[in-house]
């Protein structure tokens, strides 16, 4: 791992300071209200840490994909409202992320007060990493905190711009994410078992390569298992297959440390009431698709997990959103929750699965960043972290 990140404790003169906090508040909405406030609650310790020391806090965040246009359905108003309720204080919403009206609101903030800036992605300068947008964004502020781990793999203006200009630090959650995920790369206790699933093997080849250098065994489930099964010469029916990755999978299998399913749950369609059955991994008929690992595979994976000292899990074992195909993910989730070793979950859908199953509190660390956690494991660093480390030397 590269040098440590600047910490909140290292920020100068907090009392009366105006702090721009880039947060990950991309919460799901239903009928204009926040339906899952995990991303808001996990940001609160850093906000409170700053408020307790007399800082005024303005939160900058994105919501959805407004693609550089002001679109009401992507307003952060519902997030500001929920944050205010959780903090027990008023959190007004500035009309935009930059501009004179916003600067005036920031200037009027008193010690401990909190303001939310409107969606960064209403301005094309955010995703375009436009220096002029970054300059306007930081103008009213004295300090910058990056608490947006889940966005730190993107070289967007609010992530990489402010540290060049303002004294900056990593938020508490960002620091924890980097300590935990970086620790997996540096000095994991062995045996170290990685469980990988989810949709696309092409998304995860890089991380498999990086993990193979550190871990003892990689257990593969999810849709990506079928490209591995094809690499073993099995027919996969209508299962998801990335034909151009079969060769990569063959190379990974040759290490002898990648384990693939021995049985699978198959169906002809993805539906709650679909006819489904369990077959051997080499016996998927034409016209059927593999949608979950079978019970024998799930039991083998659970055994491997039970004796591991370190477990990293990314990606569900099947289409867990649909009941007949949730069994493998449930068995693996229970095994990870019961494992006495150090357990980490990275990946948006796997984290959601564990929360839905009520098992999140039995896991040592559930990462808040899907793509960011994979990229950190693969590359050992992220643009947003590098920007914090370089600071105003950049
Ligand atoms: P994560 O967000 O945890 O990294 P991914 O985004 O890579 O996971 O993949 C999650 C998706 O993969 C889920 O929506 C799930 O339904 C899907 N999936 C898992 N197994 C299969 C399968 N066998 N066939 C089709 N889709 C699958
Ligand atoms: Mg996902």
mmCIF file of N, CA and C in Angstrom, residues 40 44 47-48 51 59 76-92 114 116:
data_model
loop_
_atom_site.group_PDB
_atom_site.id
_atom_site.type_symbol
_atom_site.label_atom_id
_atom_site.label_comp_id
_atom_site.label_asym_id
_atom_site.label_seq_id
_atom_site.Cartn_x
_atom_site.Cartn_y
_atom_site.Cartn_z
ATOM 1 N N UNK A 40 -26.372 7.388 4.101
ATOM 2 C CA UNK A 40 -26.445 8.623 4.886
ATOM 3 C C UNK A 40 -25.927 8.357 6.297
ATOM 4 N N UNK A 44 -22.439 9.999 8.893
ATOM 5 C CA UNK A 44 -22.692 10.860 10.052
ATOM 6 C C UNK A 44 -21.493 10.998 11.014
ATOM 7 N N UNK A 47 -19.360 13.825 9.836
ATOM 8 C CA UNK A 47 -20.052 15.121 9.959
ATOM 9 C C UNK A 47 -20.038 15.569 11.425
ATOM 10 N N UNK A 48 -20.372 14.640 12.331
ATOM 11 C CA UNK A 48 -20.406 15.004 13.758
ATOM 12 C C UNK A 48 -19.016 15.357 14.276
ATOM 13 N N UNK A 51 -18.462 18.894 13.238
ATOM 14 C CA UNK A 51 -19.347 19.840 13.939
ATOM 15 C C UNK A 51 -18.912 20.037 15.386
ATOM 16 N N UNK A 59 -22.109 19.529 2.488
ATOM 17 C CA UNK A 59 -21.958 18.228 1.846
ATOM 18 C C UNK A 59 -22.142 18.353 0.347
ATOM 19 N N UNK A 76 -31.158 16.358 -4.587
ATOM 20 C CA UNK A 76 -30.750 15.794 -3.297
ATOM 21 C C UNK A 76 -31.671 16.223 -2.151
ATOM 22 N N UNK A 77 -32.783 16.890 -2.485
ATOM 23 C CA UNK A 77 -33.698 17.357 -1.426
ATOM 24 C C UNK A 77 -34.120 16.236 -0.471
ATOM 25 N N UNK A 78 -34.512 15.042 -0.972
ATOM 26 C CA UNK A 78 -34.917 13.994 -0.013
ATOM 27 C C UNK A 78 -33.770 13.545 0.889
ATOM 28 N N UNK A 79 -32.545 13.599 0.364
ATOM 29 C CA UNK A 79 -31.378 13.204 1.160
ATOM 30 C C UNK A 79 -31.105 14.251 2.240
ATOM 31 N N UNK A 80 -31.217 15.529 1.868
ATOM 32 C CA UNK A 80 -31.015 16.603 2.846
ATOM 33 C C UNK A 80 -32.039 16.476 3.981
ATOM 34 N N UNK A 81 -33.275 16.161 3.592
ATOM 35 C CA UNK A 81 -34.334 16.029 4.594
ATOM 36 C C UNK A 81 -34.029 14.879 5.561
ATOM 37 N N UNK A 82 -33.637 13.719 5.015
ATOM 38 C CA UNK A 82 -33.340 12.571 5.878
ATOM 39 C C UNK A 82 -32.120 12.840 6.750
ATOM 40 N N UNK A 83 -31.111 13.467 6.166
ATOM 41 C CA UNK A 83 -29.908 13.782 6.944
ATOM 42 C C UNK A 83 -30.255 14.710 8.102
ATOM 43 N N UNK A 84 -31.084 15.699 7.819
ATOM 44 C CA UNK A 84 -31.494 16.626 8.876
ATOM 45 C C UNK A 84 -32.195 15.890 10.007
ATOM 46 N N UNK A 85 -33.075 14.960 9.637
ATOM 47 C CA UNK A 85 -33.815 14.196 10.653
ATOM 48 C C UNK A 85 -32.839 13.358 11.486
ATOM 49 N N UNK A 86 -31.852 12.752 10.829
ATOM 50 C CA UNK A 86 -30.901 11.897 11.542
ATOM 51 C C UNK A 86 -29.977 12.717 12.452
ATOM 52 N N UNK A 87 -29.594 13.913 11.981
ATOM 53 C CA UNK A 87 -28.700 14.757 12.783
ATOM 54 C C UNK A 87 -29.470 15.539 13.837
ATOM 55 N N UNK A 88 -30.794 15.648 13.654
ATOM 56 C CA UNK A 88 -31.593 16.469 14.566
ATOM 57 C C UNK A 88 -31.297 17.947 14.395
ATOM 58 N N UNK A 89 -31.027 18.351 13.167
ATOM 59 C CA UNK A 89 -30.772 19.763 12.898
ATOM 60 C C UNK A 89 -31.246 20.074 11.491
ATOM 61 N N UNK A 90 -31.460 21.348 11.226
ATOM 62 C CA UNK A 90 -31.874 21.775 9.891
ATOM 63 C C UNK A 90 -30.735 21.558 8.901
ATOM 64 N N UNK A 91 -31.016 20.927 7.749
ATOM 65 C CA UNK A 91 -30.002 20.841 6.684
ATOM 66 C C UNK A 91 -30.601 21.442 5.415
ATOM 67 N N UNK A 92 -30.412 22.753 5.233
ATOM 68 C CA UNK A 92 -30.955 23.370 4.016
ATOM 69 C C UNK A 92 -30.223 22.866 2.776
ATOM 70 N N UNK A 114 -24.931 22.816 9.135
ATOM 71 C CA UNK A 114 -24.760 21.871 8.028
ATOM 72 C C UNK A 114 -25.599 22.326 6.838
ATOM 73 N N UNK A 116 -26.458 21.222 2.578
ATOM 74 C CA UNK A 116 -26.285 20.264 1.484
ATOM 75 C C UNK A 116 -26.227 21.024 0.167
#
